[in-house]
Amino acid sequence: MMTIAPVSTLTILLLLLLLITAVGSAYLYWRKARKLDAILVLCAALPLFVMLLQVRIEQVAVTSRLLDSRQPLPSMSDLRLDLQASNELVLQGDGLFASQWQDLPAKKLLWQRDTMPAGEILHLQFPQQLAYGRLFQLRVDRPQNKGSWRVQLLAANQQILAEQKSTETSVTLSWLPPVAERLVLQARVLDQADRVIDQGPIPLEIVQIPPLQVQGRFAAASFDLQALNTLLVQSDAVLAWQTQLGKGINRKENARQTMDKPALYVQDAAYFEQLPVAARSQLLEQIGSGATLLILGANAQQPAIWSSALGLRLRKAEATELATSQGLTLTSTDWTPMPVTDTAWRSVQEQASGRSVMAQRDWQQGKIVWLAVSNWHQAMISEPQKVKQWWQTILDASGVNSAQEWQLELDNLGQTISLVGQRTGLCGRGLEYRMMTLTSENETRPVHLQMQPVGYRAEAHCVAWWPVSAGWHRWQTSEDKLGAKDKVQAQGSLYVFANKDWPTWQRYLKQVATEQYAHRLPESVEKRRSHVVIWPLVLLSMFAFLCLWWREQRT
């Protein structure tokens, strides 16, 4: 089978010009009874047509495999064998999950979208693990929204913990867990007529993490500092707070426990500007070892110091109001970072207003952050939760986290949930012990898996297994299968959803995974195509022109 590549407007004009010239010349030769010359003109023009059209030759034999994802699927091994012997896949329904597509060879996809079941699809986003003291947020996207709708977060006894209404295509609700525990909540999505669109489990594990160690140094007291101090105390942070009240007069708040290595240093700009050069160098050395320095820029006065010490260029600006995505109204500082791209500093913008609220840069192993807003204390009385949410986004963007030797994350090939019978992977970095043991509340025998390096994740070791039951699964990495307590390095929990949970969300995941599979096809299909070889066409055209020229000379 032959195909033609897309052509540009210029190419179309050249083709038309070539067509008119070739046909006109052949016609004139034919009228003069010079039929051989007319044929030579066409033989010379035809190869040029083929080269301009970029005609490709494709395999003639095309075999299709029909897959109806609405029906029970065949075994993946049988489906893989069928596809290896086929050229294209005709798909009906929503498609397959990402873990299923990954096991199949890339083929040309003919997706009959009109066969997808009617009904709504939902997309849920939420963390399965949360640090105690952090706000839990559940986001639900509803692309087919028409009118008002709402999302409810329910406890196990069906008590409503949080509820949020909207007329937009997405809803985000928040809830503050009261204690550190592992639980399975429920979420319910209702339309304008209070009909349930879908309902399903929301697994959440609230873990107690070591408290954040914060050292604060300030040249002057302010209501903003008092509000920030209150927020940090409520989050159970360990504070060493010192504020200058006058010349030689300081107010100190000693840490409640020994502070070995603070993870966060908070200073107002005036305090940093007053530091002696030696003390400033010592501070930056501590930051370089892996901590974060947060500068409150409201009382900055000496821009030259920031340029010379940190490479931060400031400009004078009029203080104006600034809206945040949490619904707060803050005030920009008098000195704000300049929007430059040739330095190590990066600007962080507020999504609601599109204006810069902070600038940050890496400092060896640590970070330095300049906060260019103030007056958050005004909202502490009326909207304390919004202020807490906003400050949590600031700390998250600053890279302030509790130190941990290892990292472990879900490896489901872009799929955000684990399902019974579907491939589920876990990948870890920094793990010394790589024997993973998985236990389930619904299974009696543990599963032991040896973590192996993989090529698509640098410096990571991964395992994959196919869970046979829904619910919470505990995992731990140890030196051997015995799992002695003194030889366990890391442990955690993972929730596996049942196949009947959240059908609208599963439909969304299938459609997204199928779209991603379709984008794998162009490369594989291209391998089955080959361009027409050019040099014989060039020789044919040149030979026809030479013959025509020779005959003209004889005439």
Coordinates of C-alpha atoms in Angstrom, one line a residue:
M1 CA 0.0 0.0 0.0
M2 CA 1.3 3.5 -0.9
T3 CA 0.9 6.6 1.2
I4 CA 1.7 10.3 0.6
A5 CA 3.2 12.6 3.2
P6 CA 1.6 15.9 4.0
V7 CA 2.8 18.7 1.6
S8 CA 3.3 22.4 2.1
T9 CA 1.7 25.2 0.1
L10 CA 5.0 25.9 -1.7
T11 CA 5.2 22.2 -2.7
I12 CA 1.6 22.4 -4.1
L13 CA 2.5 25.4 -6.2
L14 CA 5.6 23.6 -7.6
L15 CA 3.5 20.6 -8.4
L16 CA 1.0 22.6 -10.3
L17 CA 3.7 24.4 -12.2
L18 CA 5.3 21.1 -13.1
L19 CA 2.0 19.6 -14.1
I20 CA 1.1 22.5 -16.4
T21 CA 4.6 22.5 -18.0
A22 CA 4.7 18.8 -18.5
V23 CA 1.2 18.4 -19.9
G24 CA 1.5 21.5 -22.1
S25 CA 4.8 20.4 -23.6
A26 CA 3.6 16.8 -24.2
Y27 CA 0.5 18.2 -25.9
L28 CA 2.5 20.5 -28.2
Y29 CA 4.8 17.6 -29.2
W30 CA 1.8 15.3 -29.8
R31 CA 0.2 17.9 -32.1
K32 CA 3.4 18.0 -34.2
A33 CA 3.2 14.2 -34.5
R34 CA 6.3 13.8 -32.3
K35 CA 4.7 11.2 -30.0
L36 CA 8.0 9.8 -28.7
D37 CA 9.1 13.3 -27.6
A38 CA 5.8 13.7 -25.8
I39 CA 6.4 10.4 -24.0
L40 CA 9.9 11.5 -23.0
V41 CA 8.6 14.7 -21.5
L42 CA 6.1 12.8 -19.3
C43 CA 8.8 10.2 -18.4
A44 CA 11.1 13.1 -17.3
A45 CA 8.3 14.8 -15.2
L46 CA 6.9 11.7 -13.5
P47 CA 10.0 11.1 -11.2
L48 CA 9.9 14.7 -10.2
F49 CA 6.3 14.3 -9.2
V50 CA 7.1 11.3 -7.1
M51 CA 10.0 13.0 -5.3
L52 CA 8.0 16.1 -4.5
L53 CA 5.0 14.1 -3.2
Q54 CA 7.4 12.0 -1.0
V55 CA 5.5 8.8 -1.8
R56 CA 6.1 6.0 0.7
I57 CA 5.6 2.3 0.3
E58 CA 3.9 0.5 3.1
Q59 CA 3.5 -3.1 3.8
V60 CA 0.6 -4.4 1.7
A61 CA -0.7 -7.1 4.2
V62 CA -2.7 -5.5 6.9
T63 CA -4.2 -7.7 9.7
S64 CA -6.4 -6.3 12.5
R65 CA -7.1 -7.5 16.0
L66 CA -10.4 -6.4 17.5
L67 CA -10.4 -5.7 21.2
D68 CA -13.6 -4.9 23.1
S69 CA -12.5 -3.5 26.4
R70 CA -16.2 -3.5 27.6
Q71 CA -16.1 -7.3 27.7
P72 CA -13.9 -9.6 29.9
L73 CA -10.4 -9.4 28.6
P74 CA -8.5 -12.4 27.4
S75 CA -5.2 -13.3 29.1
M76 CA -2.5 -10.7 28.5
S77 CA -0.2 -13.4 27.1
D78 CA -2.7 -14.5 24.5
L79 CA -3.5 -10.8 23.6
R80 CA 0.3 -10.1 23.2
L81 CA 0.7 -13.1 20.8
D82 CA -2.3 -11.9 18.8
L83 CA -1.0 -8.4 18.5
Q84 CA 2.5 -9.5 17.5
A85 CA 0.9 -11.2 14.4
S86 CA -1.2 -8.1 13.6
N87 CA -0.5 -4.7 12.1
E88 CA -3.2 -2.7 13.8
L89 CA -5.5 -2.9 16.8
V90 CA -9.2 -2.0 16.6
L91 CA -10.3 -0.9 20.1
Q92 CA -13.8 -0.5 21.4
G93 CA -14.7 1.0 24.8
D94 CA -12.5 3.0 27.2
G95 CA -9.4 1.0 26.7
L96 CA -6.9 -0.6 29.1
F97 CA -4.9 0.5 32.2
A98 CA -1.3 1.8 31.8
S99 CA 0.1 -1.4 33.4
Q100 CA -1.8 -3.5 30.7
W101 CA -0.7 -1.4 27.8
Q102 CA 2.9 -1.6 28.9
D103 CA 2.9 -5.3 28.4
L104 CA 1.6 -5.1 24.8
P105 CA 3.6 -4.3 21.7
A106 CA 3.1 -1.0 20.0
K107 CA 0.6 -1.2 17.1
K108 CA -1.5 1.2 15.0
L109 CA -4.5 2.0 17.1
L110 CA -8.0 2.5 15.6
W111 CA -10.0 3.6 18.6
Q112 CA -13.7 3.6 17.9
R113 CA -14.6 6.3 20.5
D114 CA -18.3 6.1 19.7
T115 CA -18.3 2.8 21.5
M116 CA -17.3 4.2 24.8
P117 CA -20.0 3.8 27.4
A118 CA -22.2 6.8 28.1
G119 CA -21.9 8.4 31.5
E120 CA -19.6 10.7 33.4
I121 CA -15.9 10.3 34.3
L122 CA -14.2 11.7 37.3
H123 CA -10.5 12.3 38.2
L124 CA -9.5 12.2 41.8
Q125 CA -6.3 13.6 43.3
F126 CA -5.3 13.1 46.9
P127 CA -2.3 11.9 49.0
Q128 CA -2.4 8.5 50.5
Q129 CA 0.1 9.5 53.2
L130 CA 0.1 12.7 55.1
A131 CA 2.2 14.1 57.9
Y132 CA 0.4 14.9 61.1
G133 CA -0.5 18.5 61.3
R134 CA -0.8 18.9 57.5
L135 CA -4.1 19.7 55.8
F136 CA -5.6 16.9 53.7
Q137 CA -6.9 18.1 50.3
L138 CA -9.1 16.1 47.9
R139 CA -9.5 17.4 44.4
V140 CA -12.2 16.0 42.1
D141 CA -12.3 17.0 38.4
R142 CA -15.6 16.6 36.5
P143 CA -15.2 17.5 32.8
Q144 CA -18.9 17.0 31.9
N145 CA -20.1 19.4 34.6
K146 CA -23.5 21.1 33.9
G147 CA -24.6 23.2 36.8
S148 CA -23.9 23.0 40.5
W149 CA -22.4 19.9 42.2
R150 CA -20.7 19.0 45.4
V151 CA -18.2 16.6 47.0
Q152 CA -18.5 15.2 50.5
L153 CA -15.8 13.6 52.6
L154 CA -17.3 11.0 55.0
A155 CA -16.0 9.1 58.0
A156 CA -16.5 5.4 58.4
N157 CA -19.8 6.0 60.2
Q158 CA -21.0 8.2 57.3
Q159 CA -20.5 11.4 59.3
I160 CA -19.7 14.3 57.0
L161 CA -16.2 15.6 57.7
A162 CA -16.0 18.2 54.9
E163 CA -18.1 19.4 52.0
Q164 CA -17.5 21.7 49.1
K165 CA -19.8 22.9 46.4
S166 CA -18.9 24.4 43.0
T167 CA -20.2 25.3 39.5
E168 CA -16.8 24.8 37.9
T169 CA -15.3 21.6 36.5
S170 CA -13.2 21.0 39.6
V171 CA -13.7 20.9 43.4
T172 CA -11.1 20.9 46.1
L173 CA -12.1 20.3 49.7
S174 CA -9.9 20.3 52.8
W175 CA -9.9 18.5 56.1
L176 CA -7.5 18.6 59.1
P177 CA -7.0 15.1 60.6
P178 CA -7.2 15.3 64.4
V179 CA -4.8 12.4 65.2
A180 CA -2.1 10.3 63.5
E181 CA -3.8 7.0 62.4
R182 CA -4.4 4.9 59.3
L183 CA -8.0 4.9 58.1
V184 CA -10.3 4.5 55.0
L185 CA -12.6 7.5 54.5
Q186 CA -15.4 7.7 51.9
A187 CA -16.0 10.4 49.3
R188 CA -19.3 11.0 47.6
V189 CA -19.9 13.1 44.5
L190 CA -23.4 14.5 44.0
D191 CA -24.9 16.4 41.0
Q192 CA -27.3 19.3 41.1
A193 CA -30.3 17.1 41.9
D194 CA -28.4 15.4 44.8
R195 CA -28.0 12.2 42.7
V196 CA -24.9 10.2 43.5
I197 CA -22.5 10.3 40.6
D198 CA -20.0 8.0 42.3
Q199 CA -18.8 7.1 45.7
G200 CA -15.8 5.2 46.9
P201 CA -13.0 4.7 49.4
I202 CA -10.4 7.4 50.2
P203 CA -7.4 5.7 52.0
L204 CA -5.3 7.9 54.2
E205 CA -2.4 7.3 56.6
I206 CA -1.5 10.1 58.9
V207 CA 2.0 9.6 60.1
Q208 CA 3.9 11.3 63.0
I209 CA 7.1 12.7 61.7
P210 CA 10.0 14.3 63.7
P211 CA 9.0 18.0 64.4
L212 CA 10.6 20.6 62.2
Q213 CA 13.5 22.4 63.9
V214 CA 13.3 26.2 63.3
Q215 CA 15.7 28.9 64.3
G216 CA 14.3 32.4 64.1
R217 CA 16.4 35.7 64.3
F218 CA 14.7 39.1 63.9
A219 CA 15.8 42.7 64.1
A220 CA 12.4 44.0 65.0
A221 CA 9.1 42.7 66.4
S222 CA 6.0 42.7 64.1
F223 CA 2.5 41.2 64.0
D224 CA 3.6 39.0 61.1
L225 CA 6.3 37.4 63.2
Q226 CA 3.8 36.8 66.0
A227 CA 1.4 35.1 63.5
L228 CA 4.2 33.0 62.0
N229 CA 5.3 32.0 65.5
T230 CA 1.8 30.9 66.4
L231 CA 1.5 28.8 63.2
L232 CA 4.8 27.0 63.8
V233 CA 3.9 26.3 67.5
Q234 CA 0.5 24.8 66.3
S235 CA 2.4 22.6 63.9
D236 CA 4.5 21.2 66.8
A237 CA 7.7 22.7 65.5
V238 CA 10.7 23.1 67.8
L239 CA 11.5 26.8 67.9
A240 CA 14.5 28.8 69.0
W241 CA 13.1 32.3 68.6
Q242 CA 15.0 35.6 69.2
T243 CA 13.7 39.1 68.5
Q244 CA 15.5 42.4 69.1
L245 CA 13.2 44.8 71.1
G246 CA 15.8 47.6 71.4
K247 CA 19.5 48.2 71.7
G248 CA 20.9 45.4 73.7
I249 CA 17.4 44.1 74.6
N250 CA 16.3 40.7 73.1
R251 CA 13.3 38.5 73.7
K252 CA 14.2 34.8 73.5
E253 CA 12.2 31.7 73.2
N254 CA 14.3 28.7 73.9
A255 CA 13.7 25.4 72.2
R256 CA 11.9 22.7 74.2
Q257 CA 14.5 20.1 73.2
T258 CA 18.0 20.0 72.0
M259 CA 18.3 21.5 68.5
D260 CA 21.2 19.7 66.8
K261 CA 20.8 20.8 63.2
P262 CA 17.9 23.2 62.4
A263 CA 16.2 22.4 59.0
L264 CA 14.9 26.0 58.7
Y265 CA 16.5 29.3 59.5
V266 CA 14.0 32.3 59.4
Q267 CA 15.3 35.8 59.5
D268 CA 13.9 39.2 58.6
A269 CA 15.9 41.2 56.0
A270 CA 17.1 43.8 58.6
Y271 CA 18.7 41.2 60.8
F272 CA 20.6 39.7 57.9
E273 CA 21.8 43.2 56.8
Q274 CA 23.1 43.9 60.3
L275 CA 25.1 40.7 60.6
P276 CA 28.9 41.0 60.6
V277 CA 30.7 39.5 57.6
A278 CA 32.1 36.6 59.7
A279 CA 28.7 35.8 61.2
R280 CA 27.1 36.0 57.7
S281 CA 29.7 33.6 56.3
Q282 CA 29.1 31.2 59.1
L283 CA 25.3 31.3 58.5
L284 CA 25.7 30.6 54.8
E285 CA 28.0 27.7 55.6
Q286 CA 25.3 26.1 57.8
I287 CA 22.8 26.7 54.9
G288 CA 25.2 25.0 52.5
S289 CA 25.1 21.8 54.6
G290 CA 21.5 21.2 53.7
A291 CA 19.2 23.7 55.5
T292 CA 16.9 26.4 54.2
L293 CA 17.2 30.1 54.9
L294 CA 13.9 32.0 54.7
I295 CA 14.3 35.7 54.5
L296 CA 11.2 37.9 55.3
G297 CA 11.8 40.8 52.9
A298 CA 9.4 43.4 54.4
N299 CA 12.0 45.5 56.2
A300 CA 14.9 45.3 53.7
Q301 CA 16.8 48.6 53.4
Q302 CA 20.2 47.8 51.8
P303 CA 19.9 46.2 48.3
A304 CA 23.7 46.3 47.8
I305 CA 24.3 43.8 50.6
W306 CA 21.9 41.3 48.9
S307 CA 23.6 41.7 45.6
S308 CA 27.1 41.2 46.9
A309 CA 26.4 38.5 49.5
L310 CA 23.8 36.4 47.6
G311 CA 23.7 37.7 44.1
L312 CA 20.1 38.8 44.5
R313 CA 19.1 42.0 42.6
L314 CA 16.3 44.0 44.2
R315 CA 14.3 46.9 42.8
K316 CA 12.2 49.5 44.6
A317 CA 8.5 49.1 44.0
E318 CA 5.3 50.5 45.4
A319 CA 3.6 48.2 47.9
T320 CA 0.3 46.8 46.4
E321 CA -2.3 44.2 47.3
L322 CA -1.7 40.7 46.1
A323 CA -4.3 37.9 45.9
T324 CA -3.4 34.2 46.7
S325 CA -5.0 31.0 45.4
Q326 CA -6.2 30.4 49.0
G327 CA -8.4 33.5 48.9
L328 CA -6.1 35.8 51.0
T329 CA -5.2 39.4 50.2
L330 CA -1.6 40.1 51.1
T331 CA 0.7 43.1 50.5
S332 CA 3.9 43.1 48.4
T333 CA 7.1 44.3 49.9
D334 CA 8.9 47.6 49.1
W335 CA 11.9 45.8 47.7
T336 CA 11.2 42.9 45.3
P337 CA 13.5 40.6 43.3
M338 CA 14.2 41.7 39.8
P339 CA 12.8 39.4 37.0
V340 CA 16.2 38.3 35.6
T341 CA 17.1 35.0 34.0
D342 CA 20.9 35.2 34.1
T343 CA 21.3 34.4 37.8
A344 CA 20.9 31.5 40.1
W345 CA 17.7 32.9 41.5
R346 CA 14.3 31.6 40.3
S347 CA 11.0 33.5 40.7
V348 CA 7.9 31.7 42.1
Q349 CA 4.6 33.2 41.1
E350 CA 1.2 33.1 42.8
Q351 CA -1.3 31.3 40.6
A352 CA -4.2 33.5 41.4
S353 CA -2.6 36.8 40.5
G354 CA 0.4 35.7 38.3
R355 CA 2.7 37.9 40.4
S356 CA 5.9 36.9 42.0
V357 CA 5.7 36.1 45.8
M358 CA 9.1 34.7 46.4
A359 CA 12.5 34.0 44.8
Q360 CA 14.7 31.1 45.7
R361 CA 18.1 29.7 44.8
D362 CA 20.2 26.6 45.6
W363 CA 23.1 27.2 48.0
Q364 CA 25.4 24.2 47.8
Q365 CA 23.2 21.5 49.5
G366 CA 20.7 23.9 50.9
K367 CA 18.3 26.7 49.7
I368 CA 17.8 30.4 50.2
V369 CA 14.3 31.9 49.8
W370 CA 13.3 35.5 49.7
L371 CA 9.6 36.1 50.7
A372 CA 8.3 39.3 48.9
V373 CA 4.9 39.6 50.7
S374 CA 3.7 40.7 54.1
N375 CA 0.6 41.4 56.2
W376 CA -0.6 37.8 56.6
H377 CA -1.3 38.5 60.2
Q378 CA -4.5 40.5 59.2
A379 CA -6.1 37.2 58.1
M380 CA -5.1 35.2 61.1
I381 CA -8.2 36.2 63.1
S382 CA -10.9 35.7 60.4
E383 CA -9.3 33.0 58.2
P384 CA -6.6 31.1 60.1
Q385 CA -7.0 27.9 58.0
K386 CA -6.3 29.8 54.8
V387 CA -3.2 31.4 56.3
K388 CA -2.0 28.0 57.4
Q389 CA -2.6 26.6 53.9
W390 CA -0.7 29.5 52.3
W391 CA 2.3 29.1 54.7
Q392 CA 2.4 25.4 54.0
T393 CA 2.7 26.1 50.3
I394 CA 5.5 28.5 51.0
L395 CA 7.4 25.9 53.0
D396 CA 6.8 23.2 50.4
A397 CA 8.0 25.5 47.6
S398 CA 11.1 26.3 49.8
G399 CA 12.0 22.6 50.0
V400 CA 11.7 22.4 53.8
N401 CA 11.3 18.7 54.6
S402 CA 12.3 16.4 57.4
A403 CA 15.6 14.7 56.6
Q404 CA 15.2 11.1 55.5
E405 CA 17.9 8.7 54.3
W406 CA 15.7 6.9 51.8
Q407 CA 12.9 7.6 49.4
L408 CA 10.2 5.2 48.1
E409 CA 7.4 5.9 45.6
L410 CA 4.7 4.2 43.6
D411 CA 5.8 3.0 40.2
N412 CA 2.6 2.3 38.3
L413 CA 3.7 3.8 34.9
G414 CA 1.7 7.0 35.5
Q415 CA -1.3 5.3 37.0
T416 CA -2.2 7.0 40.3
I417 CA -3.9 4.0 42.0
S418 CA -3.2 0.3 42.6
L419 CA -5.9 -2.2 41.6
V420 CA -6.4 -5.9 42.4
G421 CA -4.9 -8.0 39.7
Q422 CA -3.0 -5.1 38.1
R423 CA 0.8 -4.7 38.2
T424 CA 1.9 -2.6 41.1
G425 CA 5.5 -1.4 41.5
L426 CA 7.5 0.3 44.2
C427 CA 10.8 2.0 43.6
G428 CA 13.3 3.2 46.3
R429 CA 16.5 5.2 46.5
G430 CA 19.0 5.2 49.3
L431 CA 18.0 1.8 50.7
E432 CA 20.7 -0.3 52.1
Y433 CA 18.5 -3.4 52.7
R434 CA 16.5 -4.4 49.6
M435 CA 14.6 -7.4 50.6
M436 CA 10.9 -6.2 50.6
T437 CA 8.2 -8.0 52.6
L438 CA 4.6 -7.3 51.8
T439 CA 1.8 -8.2 54.1
S440 CA -2.0 -7.7 53.8
E441 CA -4.8 -7.5 56.3
N442 CA -6.7 -10.0 54.0
E443 CA -3.8 -12.4 53.3
T444 CA -2.2 -14.8 55.7
R445 CA 1.2 -15.4 53.9
P446 CA 3.6 -12.5 53.4
V447 CA 5.2 -11.9 50.0
H448 CA 9.0 -11.6 49.8
L449 CA 10.5 -9.7 46.9
Q450 CA 14.1 -8.7 46.1
M451 CA 14.4 -5.2 44.8
Q452 CA 16.3 -4.9 41.5
P453 CA 17.9 -2.0 39.6
V454 CA 15.9 -0.8 36.6
G455 CA 17.1 1.1 33.5
Y456 CA 14.4 3.7 33.4
R457 CA 15.0 5.0 37.0
A458 CA 18.5 6.2 37.8
E459 CA 19.9 4.9 41.1
A460 CA 16.6 3.2 42.0
H461 CA 15.8 -0.4 42.9
C462 CA 12.2 -1.6 42.2
V463 CA 9.9 -4.5 42.8
A464 CA 6.6 -5.4 41.1
W465 CA 3.8 -7.7 42.1
W466 CA 0.2 -8.3 41.4
P467 CA -2.0 -8.0 44.5
V468 CA -4.8 -10.5 44.9
S469 CA -6.8 -8.6 47.6
A470 CA -8.0 -5.1 48.2
G471 CA -7.2 -3.1 51.3
W472 CA -4.1 -1.9 53.1
H473 CA -0.8 -3.6 52.4
R474 CA 2.2 -3.1 54.7
W475 CA 5.7 -3.1 53.3
Q476 CA 9.1 -3.1 54.9
T477 CA 12.7 -3.5 53.6
S478 CA 15.0 -5.6 55.6
E479 CA 18.3 -7.4 55.3
D480 CA 16.7 -10.8 54.9
K481 CA 13.3 -12.5 54.9
L482 CA 13.2 -12.9 58.7
G483 CA 12.8 -9.1 59.0
A484 CA 14.4 -8.7 62.4
K485 CA 13.5 -5.4 64.0
D486 CA 17.2 -4.2 64.2
K487 CA 17.6 -5.0 60.5
V488 CA 14.5 -3.1 59.2
Q489 CA 15.4 0.1 57.4
A490 CA 12.2 1.4 55.9
Q491 CA 8.5 0.6 56.2
G492 CA 5.1 2.0 55.2
S493 CA 1.7 1.3 53.8
L494 CA 0.0 1.0 50.4
Y495 CA -3.7 0.8 49.6
V496 CA -5.0 -1.5 46.8
F497 CA -8.4 -0.6 45.4
A498 CA -11.0 -3.2 44.5
N499 CA -12.0 -3.5 40.9
K500 CA -15.5 -2.2 41.8
D501 CA -14.2 0.9 43.4
W502 CA -14.6 4.3 41.7
P503 CA -15.8 3.1 38.2
T504 CA -15.9 6.7 36.9
W505 CA -12.3 7.3 38.0
Q506 CA -11.2 4.0 36.5
R507 CA -12.7 5.0 33.2
Y508 CA -10.7 8.2 33.3
L509 CA -7.5 6.3 34.0
K510 CA -8.2 3.9 31.1
Q511 CA -8.8 6.7 28.6
V512 CA -5.6 8.6 29.6
A513 CA -3.5 5.4 29.4
T514 CA -5.0 4.6 26.0
E515 CA -4.2 8.1 24.7
Q516 CA -0.6 7.6 25.9
Y517 CA -0.4 4.2 24.1
A518 CA -1.7 5.8 20.9
H519 CA 1.3 8.2 21.0
R520 CA 3.7 5.2 21.0
L521 CA 2.4 4.2 17.6
P522 CA 3.9 6.7 15.1
E523 CA 7.4 5.5 15.7
S524 CA 6.5 1.8 15.3
V525 CA 4.3 2.4 12.3
E526 CA 7.1 4.5 10.7
K527 CA 9.4 1.5 10.9
R528 CA 7.1 -0.4 8.6
R529 CA 7.2 2.3 6.0
S530 CA 10.1 3.2 3.6
H531 CA 10.5 6.1 1.3
V532 CA 10.8 5.4 -2.4
V533 CA 14.5 5.3 -3.3
I534 CA 15.4 8.6 -4.9
W535 CA 18.5 7.9 -7.0
P536 CA 16.8 5.7 -9.7
L537 CA 14.2 8.4 -10.2
V538 CA 16.9 11.0 -10.6
L539 CA 18.6 8.8 -13.2
L540 CA 15.4 8.2 -15.1
S541 CA 14.5 11.9 -15.2
M542 CA 18.0 12.8 -16.4
F543 CA 18.0 10.0 -19.0
A544 CA 14.6 11.2 -20.4
F545 CA 15.9 14.8 -20.6
L546 CA 19.1 13.8 -22.4
C547 CA 17.1 11.7 -24.9
L548 CA 14.8 14.7 -25.5
W549 CA 17.8 17.1 -25.9
W550 CA 19.5 14.7 -28.3
R551 CA 16.4 14.4 -30.4
E552 CA 16.0 18.2 -30.4
Q553 CA 19.6 18.6 -31.6
R554 CA 19.0 16.2 -34.5
T555 CA 15.9 18.0 -35.5

